[in-house]
CSV table of C-alpha atoms in Angstrom, one decimal:
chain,number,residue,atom,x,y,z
A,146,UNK,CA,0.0,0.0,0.0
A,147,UNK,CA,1.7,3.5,-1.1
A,148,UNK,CA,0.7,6.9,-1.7
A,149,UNK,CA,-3.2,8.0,-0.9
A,150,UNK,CA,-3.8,3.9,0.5
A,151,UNK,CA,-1.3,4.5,3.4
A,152,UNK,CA,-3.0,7.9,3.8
A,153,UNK,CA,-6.1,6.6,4.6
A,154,UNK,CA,-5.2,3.6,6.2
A,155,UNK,CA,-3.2,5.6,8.2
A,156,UNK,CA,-6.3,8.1,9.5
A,157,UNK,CA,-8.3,5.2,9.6
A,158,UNK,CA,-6.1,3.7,11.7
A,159,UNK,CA,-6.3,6.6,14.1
A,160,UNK,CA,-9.5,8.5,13.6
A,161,UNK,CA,-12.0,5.9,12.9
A,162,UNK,CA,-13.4,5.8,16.2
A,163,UNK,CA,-13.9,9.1,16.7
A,164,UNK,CA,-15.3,9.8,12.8
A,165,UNK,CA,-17.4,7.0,13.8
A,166,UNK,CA,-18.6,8.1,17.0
A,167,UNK,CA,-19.6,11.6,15.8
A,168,UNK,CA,-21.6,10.4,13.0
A,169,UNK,CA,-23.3,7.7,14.8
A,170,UNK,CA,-24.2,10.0,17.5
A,171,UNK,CA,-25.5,13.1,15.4
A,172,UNK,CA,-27.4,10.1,13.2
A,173,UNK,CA,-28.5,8.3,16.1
A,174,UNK,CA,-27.3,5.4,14.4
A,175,UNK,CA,-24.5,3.1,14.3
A,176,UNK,CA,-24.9,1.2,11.0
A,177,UNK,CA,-25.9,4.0,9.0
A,178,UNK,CA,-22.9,5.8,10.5
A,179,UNK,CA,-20.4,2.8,9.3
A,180,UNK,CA,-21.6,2.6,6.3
A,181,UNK,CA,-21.6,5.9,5.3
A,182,UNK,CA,-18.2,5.8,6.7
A,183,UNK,CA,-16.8,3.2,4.6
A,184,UNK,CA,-18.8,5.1,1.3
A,185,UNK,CA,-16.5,8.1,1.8
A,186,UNK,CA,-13.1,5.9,2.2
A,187,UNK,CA,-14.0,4.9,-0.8
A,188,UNK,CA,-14.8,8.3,-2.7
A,189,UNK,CA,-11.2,9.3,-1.0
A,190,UNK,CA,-9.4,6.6,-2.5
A,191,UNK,CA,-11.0,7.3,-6.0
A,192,UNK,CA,-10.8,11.2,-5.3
A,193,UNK,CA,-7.1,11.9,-3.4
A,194,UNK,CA,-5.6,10.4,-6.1
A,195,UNK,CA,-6.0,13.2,-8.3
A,196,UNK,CA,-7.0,16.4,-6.2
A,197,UNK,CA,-4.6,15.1,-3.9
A,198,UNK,CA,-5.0,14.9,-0.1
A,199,UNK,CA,-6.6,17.3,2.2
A,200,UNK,CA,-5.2,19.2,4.8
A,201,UNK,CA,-7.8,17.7,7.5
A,202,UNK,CA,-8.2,14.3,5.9
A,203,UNK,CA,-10.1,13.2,8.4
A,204,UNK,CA,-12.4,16.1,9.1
A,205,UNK,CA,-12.9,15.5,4.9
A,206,UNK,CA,-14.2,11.8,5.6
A,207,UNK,CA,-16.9,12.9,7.9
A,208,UNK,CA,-17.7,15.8,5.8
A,209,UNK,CA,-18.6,13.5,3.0
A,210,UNK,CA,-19.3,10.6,5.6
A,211,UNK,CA,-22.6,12.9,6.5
A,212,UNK,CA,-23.1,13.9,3.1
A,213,UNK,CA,-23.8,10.6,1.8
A,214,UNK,CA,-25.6,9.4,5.0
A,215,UNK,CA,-28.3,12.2,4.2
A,216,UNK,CA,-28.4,11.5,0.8
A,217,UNK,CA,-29.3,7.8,1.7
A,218,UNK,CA,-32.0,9.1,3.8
A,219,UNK,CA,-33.5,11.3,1.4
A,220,UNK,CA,-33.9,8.9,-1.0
A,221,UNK,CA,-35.7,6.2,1.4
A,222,UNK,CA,-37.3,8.6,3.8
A,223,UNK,CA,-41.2,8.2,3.8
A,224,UNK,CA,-43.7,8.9,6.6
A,225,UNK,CA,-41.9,9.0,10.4
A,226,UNK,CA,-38.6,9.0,8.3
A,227,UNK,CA,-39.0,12.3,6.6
A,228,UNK,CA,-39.2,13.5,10.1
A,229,UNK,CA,-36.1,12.0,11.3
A,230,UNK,CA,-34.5,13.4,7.9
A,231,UNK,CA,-35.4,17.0,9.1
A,232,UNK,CA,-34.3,17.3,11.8
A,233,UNK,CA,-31.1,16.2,10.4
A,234,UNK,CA,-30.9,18.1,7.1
A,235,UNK,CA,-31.7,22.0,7.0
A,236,UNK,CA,-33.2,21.6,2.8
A,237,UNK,CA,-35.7,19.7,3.9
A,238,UNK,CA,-37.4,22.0,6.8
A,239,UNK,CA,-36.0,20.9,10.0
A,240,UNK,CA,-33.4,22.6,12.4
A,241,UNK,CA,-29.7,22.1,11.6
A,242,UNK,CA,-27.6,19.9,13.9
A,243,UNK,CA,-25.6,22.1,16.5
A,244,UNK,CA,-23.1,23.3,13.4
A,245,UNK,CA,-24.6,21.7,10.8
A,246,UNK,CA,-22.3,19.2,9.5
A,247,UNK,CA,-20.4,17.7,12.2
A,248,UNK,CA,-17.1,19.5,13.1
A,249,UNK,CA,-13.6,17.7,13.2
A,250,UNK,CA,-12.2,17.0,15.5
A,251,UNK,CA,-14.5,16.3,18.0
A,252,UNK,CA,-14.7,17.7,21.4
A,253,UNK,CA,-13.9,15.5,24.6
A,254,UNK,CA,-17.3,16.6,25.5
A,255,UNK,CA,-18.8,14.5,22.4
A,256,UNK,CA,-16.6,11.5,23.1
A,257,UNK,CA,-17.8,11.0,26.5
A,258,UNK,CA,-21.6,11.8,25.6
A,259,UNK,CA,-20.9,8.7,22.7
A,260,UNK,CA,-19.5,6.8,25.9
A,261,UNK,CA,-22.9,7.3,28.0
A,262,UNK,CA,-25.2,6.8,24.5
A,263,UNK,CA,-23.5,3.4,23.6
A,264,UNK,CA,-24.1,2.0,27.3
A,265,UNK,CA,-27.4,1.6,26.9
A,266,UNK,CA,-29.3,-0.3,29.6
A,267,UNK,CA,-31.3,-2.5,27.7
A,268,UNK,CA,-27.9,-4.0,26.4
A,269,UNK,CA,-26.7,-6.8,28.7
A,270,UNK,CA,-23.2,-5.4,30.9
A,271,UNK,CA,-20.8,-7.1,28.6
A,272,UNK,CA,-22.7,-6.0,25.4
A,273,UNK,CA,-22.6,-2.2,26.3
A,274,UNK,CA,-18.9,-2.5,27.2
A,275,UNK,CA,-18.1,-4.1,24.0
A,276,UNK,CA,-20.2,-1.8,21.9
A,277,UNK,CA,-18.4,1.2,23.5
A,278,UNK,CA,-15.0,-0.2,23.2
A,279,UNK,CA,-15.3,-0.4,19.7
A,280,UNK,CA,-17.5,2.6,18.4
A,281,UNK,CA,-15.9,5.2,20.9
A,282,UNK,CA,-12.8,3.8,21.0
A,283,UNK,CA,-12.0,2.4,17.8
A,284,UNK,CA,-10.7,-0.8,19.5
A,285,UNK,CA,-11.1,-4.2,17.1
A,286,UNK,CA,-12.8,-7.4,18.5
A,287,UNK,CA,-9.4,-8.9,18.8
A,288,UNK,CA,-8.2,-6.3,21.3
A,289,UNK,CA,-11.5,-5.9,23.2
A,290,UNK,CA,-11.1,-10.1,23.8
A,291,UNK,CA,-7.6,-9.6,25.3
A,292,UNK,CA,-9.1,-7.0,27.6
A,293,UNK,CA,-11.7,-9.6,28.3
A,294,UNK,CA,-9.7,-13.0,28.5
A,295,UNK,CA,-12.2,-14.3,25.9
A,296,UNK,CA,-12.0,-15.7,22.3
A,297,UNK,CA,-12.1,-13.1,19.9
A,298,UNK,CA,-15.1,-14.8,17.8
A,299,UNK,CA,-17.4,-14.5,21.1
A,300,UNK,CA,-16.6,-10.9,21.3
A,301,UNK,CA,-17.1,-10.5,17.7
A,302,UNK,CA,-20.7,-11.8,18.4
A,303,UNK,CA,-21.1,-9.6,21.2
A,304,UNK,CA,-20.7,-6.7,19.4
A,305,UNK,CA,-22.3,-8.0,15.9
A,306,UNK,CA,-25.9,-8.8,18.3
A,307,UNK,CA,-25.5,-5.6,20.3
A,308,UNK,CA,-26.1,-3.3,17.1
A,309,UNK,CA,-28.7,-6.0,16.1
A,310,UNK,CA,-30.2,-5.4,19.5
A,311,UNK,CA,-30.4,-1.3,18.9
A,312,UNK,CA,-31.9,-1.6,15.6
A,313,UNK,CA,-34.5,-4.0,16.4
A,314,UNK,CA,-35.5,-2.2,19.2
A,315,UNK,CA,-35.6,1.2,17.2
A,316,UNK,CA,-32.8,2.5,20.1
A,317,UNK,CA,-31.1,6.0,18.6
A,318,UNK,CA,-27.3,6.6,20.1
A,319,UNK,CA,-28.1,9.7,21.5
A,320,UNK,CA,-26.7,11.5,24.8
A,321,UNK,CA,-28.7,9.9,27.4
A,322,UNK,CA,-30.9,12.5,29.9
A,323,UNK,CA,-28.9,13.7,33.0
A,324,UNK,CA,-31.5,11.0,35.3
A,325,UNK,CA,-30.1,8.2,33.3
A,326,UNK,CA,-26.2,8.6,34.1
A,327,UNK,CA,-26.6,6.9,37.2
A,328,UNK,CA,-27.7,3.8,35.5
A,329,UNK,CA,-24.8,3.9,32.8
A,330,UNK,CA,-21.9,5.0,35.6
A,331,UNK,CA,-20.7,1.4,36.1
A,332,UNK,CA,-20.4,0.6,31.9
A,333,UNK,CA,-19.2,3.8,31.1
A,334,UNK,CA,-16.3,3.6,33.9
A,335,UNK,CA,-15.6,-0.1,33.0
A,336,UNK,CA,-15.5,1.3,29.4
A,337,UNK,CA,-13.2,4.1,30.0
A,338,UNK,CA,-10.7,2.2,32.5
A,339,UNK,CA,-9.9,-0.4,29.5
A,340,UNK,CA,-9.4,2.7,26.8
A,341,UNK,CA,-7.0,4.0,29.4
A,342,UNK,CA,-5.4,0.6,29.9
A,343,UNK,CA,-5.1,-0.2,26.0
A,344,UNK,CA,-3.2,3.2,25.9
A,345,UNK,CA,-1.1,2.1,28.8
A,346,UNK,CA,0.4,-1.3,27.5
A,347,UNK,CA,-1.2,-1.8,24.3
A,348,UNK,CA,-2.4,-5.4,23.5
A,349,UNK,CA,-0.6,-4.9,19.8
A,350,UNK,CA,2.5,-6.3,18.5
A,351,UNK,CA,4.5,-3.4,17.2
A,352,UNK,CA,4.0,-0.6,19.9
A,353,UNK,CA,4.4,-0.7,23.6
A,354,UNK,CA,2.0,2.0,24.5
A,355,UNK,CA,-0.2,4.6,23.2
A,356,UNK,CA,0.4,7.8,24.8
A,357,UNK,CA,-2.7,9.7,22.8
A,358,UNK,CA,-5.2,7.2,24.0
A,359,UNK,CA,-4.2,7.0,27.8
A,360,UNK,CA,-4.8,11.0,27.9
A,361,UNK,CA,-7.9,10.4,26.2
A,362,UNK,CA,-9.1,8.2,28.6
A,363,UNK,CA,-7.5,10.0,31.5
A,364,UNK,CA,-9.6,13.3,30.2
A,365,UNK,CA,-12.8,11.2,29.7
A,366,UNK,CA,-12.6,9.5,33.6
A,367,UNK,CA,-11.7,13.0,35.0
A,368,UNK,CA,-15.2,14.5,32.6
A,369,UNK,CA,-17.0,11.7,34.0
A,370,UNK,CA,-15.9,12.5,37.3
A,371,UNK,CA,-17.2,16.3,36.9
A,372,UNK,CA,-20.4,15.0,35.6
A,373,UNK,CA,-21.4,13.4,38.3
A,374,UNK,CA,-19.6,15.3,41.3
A,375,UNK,CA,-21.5,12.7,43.7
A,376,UNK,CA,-20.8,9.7,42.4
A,377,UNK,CA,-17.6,8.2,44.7
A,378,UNK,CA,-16.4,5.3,41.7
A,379,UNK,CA,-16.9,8.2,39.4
A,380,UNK,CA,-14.2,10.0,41.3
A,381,UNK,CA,-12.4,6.9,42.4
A,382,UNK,CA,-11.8,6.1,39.0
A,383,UNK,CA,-9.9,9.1,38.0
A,384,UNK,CA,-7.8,9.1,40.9
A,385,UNK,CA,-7.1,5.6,39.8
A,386,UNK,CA,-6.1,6.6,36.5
A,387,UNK,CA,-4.3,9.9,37.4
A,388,UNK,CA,-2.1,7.6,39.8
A,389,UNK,CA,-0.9,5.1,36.4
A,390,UNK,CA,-0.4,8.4,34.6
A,391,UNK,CA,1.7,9.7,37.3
A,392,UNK,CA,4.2,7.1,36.8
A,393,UNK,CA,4.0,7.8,32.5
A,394,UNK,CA,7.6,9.2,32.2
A,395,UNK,CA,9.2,6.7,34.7
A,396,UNK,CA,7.6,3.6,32.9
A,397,UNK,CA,10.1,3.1,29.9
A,398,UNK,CA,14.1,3.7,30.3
A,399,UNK,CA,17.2,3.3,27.4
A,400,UNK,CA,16.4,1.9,23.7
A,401,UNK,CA,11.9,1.5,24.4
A,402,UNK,CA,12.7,-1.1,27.9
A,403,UNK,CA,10.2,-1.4,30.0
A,404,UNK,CA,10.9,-0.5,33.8
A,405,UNK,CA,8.9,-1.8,36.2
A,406,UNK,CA,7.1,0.1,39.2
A,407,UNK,CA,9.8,-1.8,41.3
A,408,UNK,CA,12.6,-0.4,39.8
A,409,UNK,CA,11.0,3.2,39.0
A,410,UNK,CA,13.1,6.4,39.3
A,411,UNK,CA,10.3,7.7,41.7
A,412,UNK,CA,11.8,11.4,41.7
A,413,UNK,CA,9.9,11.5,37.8
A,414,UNK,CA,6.6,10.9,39.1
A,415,UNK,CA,4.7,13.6,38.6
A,416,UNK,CA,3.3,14.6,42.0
A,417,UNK,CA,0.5,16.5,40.8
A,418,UNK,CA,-1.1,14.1,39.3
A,419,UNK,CA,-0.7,12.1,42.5
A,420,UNK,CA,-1.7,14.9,45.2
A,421,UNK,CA,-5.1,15.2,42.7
A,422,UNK,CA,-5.4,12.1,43.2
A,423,UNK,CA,-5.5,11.8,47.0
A,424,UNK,CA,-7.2,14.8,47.2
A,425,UNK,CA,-10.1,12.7,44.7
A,426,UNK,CA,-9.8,9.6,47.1
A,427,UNK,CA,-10.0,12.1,50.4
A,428,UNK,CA,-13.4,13.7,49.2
A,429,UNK,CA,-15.2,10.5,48.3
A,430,UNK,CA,-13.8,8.6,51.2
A,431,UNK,CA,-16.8,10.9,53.5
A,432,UNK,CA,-19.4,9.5,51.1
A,433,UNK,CA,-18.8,6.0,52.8
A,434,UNK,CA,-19.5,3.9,49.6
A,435,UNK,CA,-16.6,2.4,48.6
A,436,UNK,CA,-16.6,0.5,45.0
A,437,UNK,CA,-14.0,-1.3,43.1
A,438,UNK,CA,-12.3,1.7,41.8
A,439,UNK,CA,-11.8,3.4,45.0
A,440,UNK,CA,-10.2,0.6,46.1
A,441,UNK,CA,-7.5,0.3,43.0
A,442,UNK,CA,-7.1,3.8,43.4
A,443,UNK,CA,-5.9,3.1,47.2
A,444,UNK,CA,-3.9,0.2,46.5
A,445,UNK,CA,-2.4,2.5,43.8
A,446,UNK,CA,-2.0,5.4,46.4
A,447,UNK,CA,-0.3,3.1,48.7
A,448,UNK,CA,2.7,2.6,46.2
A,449,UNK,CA,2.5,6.4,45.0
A,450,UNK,CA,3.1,7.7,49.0
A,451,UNK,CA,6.0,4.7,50.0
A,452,UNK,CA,9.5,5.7,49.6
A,453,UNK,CA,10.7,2.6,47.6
A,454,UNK,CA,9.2,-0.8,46.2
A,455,UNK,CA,10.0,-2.5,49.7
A,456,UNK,CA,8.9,0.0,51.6
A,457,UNK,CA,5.3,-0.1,50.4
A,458,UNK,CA,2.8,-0.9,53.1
A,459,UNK,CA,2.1,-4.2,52.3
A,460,UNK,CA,-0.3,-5.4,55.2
A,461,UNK,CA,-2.2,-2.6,53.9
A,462,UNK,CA,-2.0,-3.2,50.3
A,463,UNK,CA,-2.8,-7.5,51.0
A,464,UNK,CA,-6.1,-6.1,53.1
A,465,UNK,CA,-7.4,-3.3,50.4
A,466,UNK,CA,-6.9,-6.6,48.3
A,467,UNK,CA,-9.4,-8.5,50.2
A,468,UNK,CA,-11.6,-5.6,49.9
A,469,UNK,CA,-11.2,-5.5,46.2
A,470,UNK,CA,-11.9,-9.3,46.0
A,471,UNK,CA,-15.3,-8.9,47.8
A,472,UNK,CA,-16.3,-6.5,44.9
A,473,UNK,CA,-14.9,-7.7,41.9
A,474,UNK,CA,-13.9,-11.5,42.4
A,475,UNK,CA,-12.2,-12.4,39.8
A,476,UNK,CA,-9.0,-14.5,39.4
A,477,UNK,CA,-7.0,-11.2,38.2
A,478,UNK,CA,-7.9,-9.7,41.6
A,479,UNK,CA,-7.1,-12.4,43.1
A,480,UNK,CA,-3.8,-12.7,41.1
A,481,UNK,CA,-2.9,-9.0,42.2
A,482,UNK,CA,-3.8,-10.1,46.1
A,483,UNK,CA,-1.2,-12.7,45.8
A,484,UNK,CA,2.2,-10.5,44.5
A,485,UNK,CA,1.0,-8.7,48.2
A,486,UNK,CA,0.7,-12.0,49.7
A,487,UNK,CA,4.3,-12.7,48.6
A,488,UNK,CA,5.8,-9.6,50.3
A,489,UNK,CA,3.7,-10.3,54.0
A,490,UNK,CA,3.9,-14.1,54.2
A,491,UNK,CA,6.5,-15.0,51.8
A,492,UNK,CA,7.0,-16.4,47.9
A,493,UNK,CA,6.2,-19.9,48.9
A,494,UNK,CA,2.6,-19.3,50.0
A,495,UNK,CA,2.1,-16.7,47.4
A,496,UNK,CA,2.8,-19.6,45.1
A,497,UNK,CA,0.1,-21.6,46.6
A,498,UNK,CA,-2.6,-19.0,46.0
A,499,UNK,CA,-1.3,-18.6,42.0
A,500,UNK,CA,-1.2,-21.9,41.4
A,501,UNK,CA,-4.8,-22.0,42.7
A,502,UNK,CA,-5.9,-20.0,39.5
A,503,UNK,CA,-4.3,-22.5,36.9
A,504,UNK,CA,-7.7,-23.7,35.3
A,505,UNK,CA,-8.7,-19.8,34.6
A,506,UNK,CA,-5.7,-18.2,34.3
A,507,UNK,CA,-3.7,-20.8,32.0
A,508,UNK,CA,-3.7,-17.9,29.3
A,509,UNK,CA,-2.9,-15.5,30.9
A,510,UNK,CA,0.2,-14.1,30.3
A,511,UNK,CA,0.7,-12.0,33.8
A,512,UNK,CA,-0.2,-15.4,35.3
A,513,UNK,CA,2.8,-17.2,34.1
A,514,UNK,CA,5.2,-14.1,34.5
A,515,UNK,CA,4.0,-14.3,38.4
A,516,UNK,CA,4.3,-17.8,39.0
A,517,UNK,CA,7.8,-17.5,37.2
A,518,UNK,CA,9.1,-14.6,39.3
A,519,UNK,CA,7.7,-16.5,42.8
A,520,UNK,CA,9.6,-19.5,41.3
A,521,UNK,CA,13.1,-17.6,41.1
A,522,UNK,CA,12.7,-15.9,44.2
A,523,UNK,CA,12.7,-19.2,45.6
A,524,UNK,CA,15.6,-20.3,43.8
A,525,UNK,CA,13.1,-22.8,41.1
A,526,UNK,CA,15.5,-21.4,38.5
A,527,UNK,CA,14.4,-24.2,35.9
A,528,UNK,CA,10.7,-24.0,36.5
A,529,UNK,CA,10.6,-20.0,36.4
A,530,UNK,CA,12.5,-20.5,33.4
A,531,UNK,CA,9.6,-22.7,32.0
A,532,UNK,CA,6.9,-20.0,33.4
A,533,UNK,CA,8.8,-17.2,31.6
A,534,UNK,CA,8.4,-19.1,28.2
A,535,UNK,CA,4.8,-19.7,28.6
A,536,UNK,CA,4.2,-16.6,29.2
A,537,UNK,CA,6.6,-15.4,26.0
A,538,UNK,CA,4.2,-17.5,24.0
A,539,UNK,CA,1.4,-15.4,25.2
A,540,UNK,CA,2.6,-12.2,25.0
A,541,UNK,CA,2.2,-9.4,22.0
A,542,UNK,CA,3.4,-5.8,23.6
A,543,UNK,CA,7.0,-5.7,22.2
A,544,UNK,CA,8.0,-3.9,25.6
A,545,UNK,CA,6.9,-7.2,27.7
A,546,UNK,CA,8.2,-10.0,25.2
A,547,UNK,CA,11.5,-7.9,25.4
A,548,UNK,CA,11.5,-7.6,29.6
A,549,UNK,CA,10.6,-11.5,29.8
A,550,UNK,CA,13.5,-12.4,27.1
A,551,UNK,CA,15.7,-10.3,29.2
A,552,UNK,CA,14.5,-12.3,32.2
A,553,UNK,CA,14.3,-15.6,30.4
A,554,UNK,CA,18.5,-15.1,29.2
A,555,UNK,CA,18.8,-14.2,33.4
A,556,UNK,CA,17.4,-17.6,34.5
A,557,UNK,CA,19.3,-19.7,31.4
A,558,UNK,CA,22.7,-18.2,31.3
């Protein structure tokens, strides 16, 4: 692919999401929006060729994107539909959108609005999630079933019966009423905290992170969190994520290598991201409901305050843990409980409780990297050695494939 191709694969690649999510929410919805979508790639391809490429190609796509989408509607609107048409197109009677066509690029304001639309609560949890994940956030079946520890083809289902669902059910992505956020807090926040975390360590093969897409879902948890100013996960989870981004310049050293939070030049933590933080987690902690993401956040805060890696508080860190387990028990939790369990009773028992989650956590790549490092620390050289290639086969982020080679040449040399 050369010339005008890698253009556009190249904004697709990085603006689909939110082309898509702008059109699907000013069209209310999301199949007319892709395939509109995929009708001006085309004209692009056939068109950049000879005019050559626009200054804001992407602003271009949804320009045309819209124009086709009303086009289609005029030419099948009849009865309720020439309503629906005129409200969106000005020629035919009806009020203009906000700007008329849709502006590029999009406010943050608009991304989070498609965040609250897409979790709709007649979609089952998992549905919403997936919808979102895709449509606001660009992110492909494949990388929403990493996030999920799930075969990509159920995922693709998911999301395939999920538009079938809004369709059927005549459901328009539109921003939901202020007395409906309540009911789409927990989706949205699940929603945001894996756009974040795909930005943090990317689940591809040929970039470690993606700066860009952590801020964005940094700036959408801390919008959330201002939307609903009494909502304590709301609030818990942007302290959460403002305590990861602290840590953003400290997380990679020389030539791309990953550093881990153990090993962390602490002094280029940025501290105001991490006194926000407490400050966040001090406010809500008065509202006395404490949910899952006030309880990462404090297990985060815990290593943000400590002077070193050893000198975390780690009774405190195993018991927030147990907390965390009795809202979200899953074996990841349960995972995390056990690197604290290995620092207050010791590697051996920590290994008891990993090796507990073999039947769910066989492919799981973090699984085997744990087990591995509890293996060396108690001097299992050969069988950490084993861990650490399981968990090479497993693993796509070329940041972790190259700290578990490192480790792997450690425990064989």
């Amino acid at each position: 692919m050369t010339g005008v191709g890698e253009v556009v694969d190249r904004v697709w690649r990085s603006e689909s999401a939110g082309m898509l999510g702008v059109l699907g929410r000013r069209l209310g919805d999301l199949d007319m929006a892709e395939e509109a979508l995929q009708d001006a790639v085309a004209e692009a391809l056939r068109r950049w060729e000879a005019e050559g490429v626009p200054a804001n190609p992407a602003g271009w796509l949804v320009t045309t994107a819209w124009r086709k989408a009303i086009d289609r509607l005029r030419r099948d609107a009849n009865g309720r539909d020439k309503e629906a048409l005129a409200a969106l197109d000005p020629t035919l009677g009806g009020a203009p959108p906000e700007n008329g066509v849709p502006s590029w690029p999009p406010s943050g304001d608009d991304r989070l609005a498609l965040v609250l639309a897409c979790c709709h609560p007649t979609l089952p949890e998992a549905s919403r999630v997936t919808l979102t994940l895709h449509v606001a956030a660009g992110l492909s079946a494949e990388t929403v079933a990493a996030a999920f520890l799930q075969p990509k083809a159920t995922v693709a289902q998911r999301l395939v019966r999920a538009k079938r669902h809004l369709k059927e059910h005549g459901v328009r992505v539109v921003t939901p009423p202020p007395h409906e956020y309540g009911e789409r807090l927990r989706s949205a926040a699940s929603v945001i905290y894996l756009i974040y975390n795909e930005g943090y360590l990317t689940s591809a093969s040929d970039t470690a992170e993606r700066r860009e897409l952590a801020r964005e879902g940094l700036e959408l948890a801390r919008q959330l969190a201002a939307l609903m100013p009494y909502e304590p996960e709301a609030a818990g989870l942007a302290a959460l994520l403002e305590l990861h981004e602290s840590r953003a310049a400290a997380r990679f050293g020389d030539g791309g290598r990953m550093v881990l939070l153990a090993d962390q030049d602490r002094s280029a933590w940025d501290r105001v991201l991490i006194a926000s933080a407490l400050r966040r987690l001090a406010r809500v902690a008065s509202l006395n409901r404490p949910g899952p993401f006030q309880v990462e956040a404090a297990i985060a805060a815990q290593h943000a305050v400590a002077p070193s890696w050893a000198g975390s508080d780690w009774a405190t860190v195993r018991k927030l843990y147990d907390l965390l387990a009795r809202f979200r028990p899953t074996p990841v939790v349960l995972l995390g409980r056990a690197v604290a369990t290995s620092y207050t009773a010791g590697p051996a028992e920590a290994l008891a409780e990993v090796d507990e989650l073999s039947g769910r956590l066989d492919g799981y790549r973090l699984w085997h990297a744990t087990r591995a490092d509890l293996l060396g620390r108690l001097g299992r050289r050969a069988e950490a050695a084993e861990a650490t290639r399981r968990a090479l086969a497993l693993v796509t982020n070329p940041a972790e494939r190259d700290l578990l080679a490192r480790r792997l040449d450690d425990l064989t040399s």
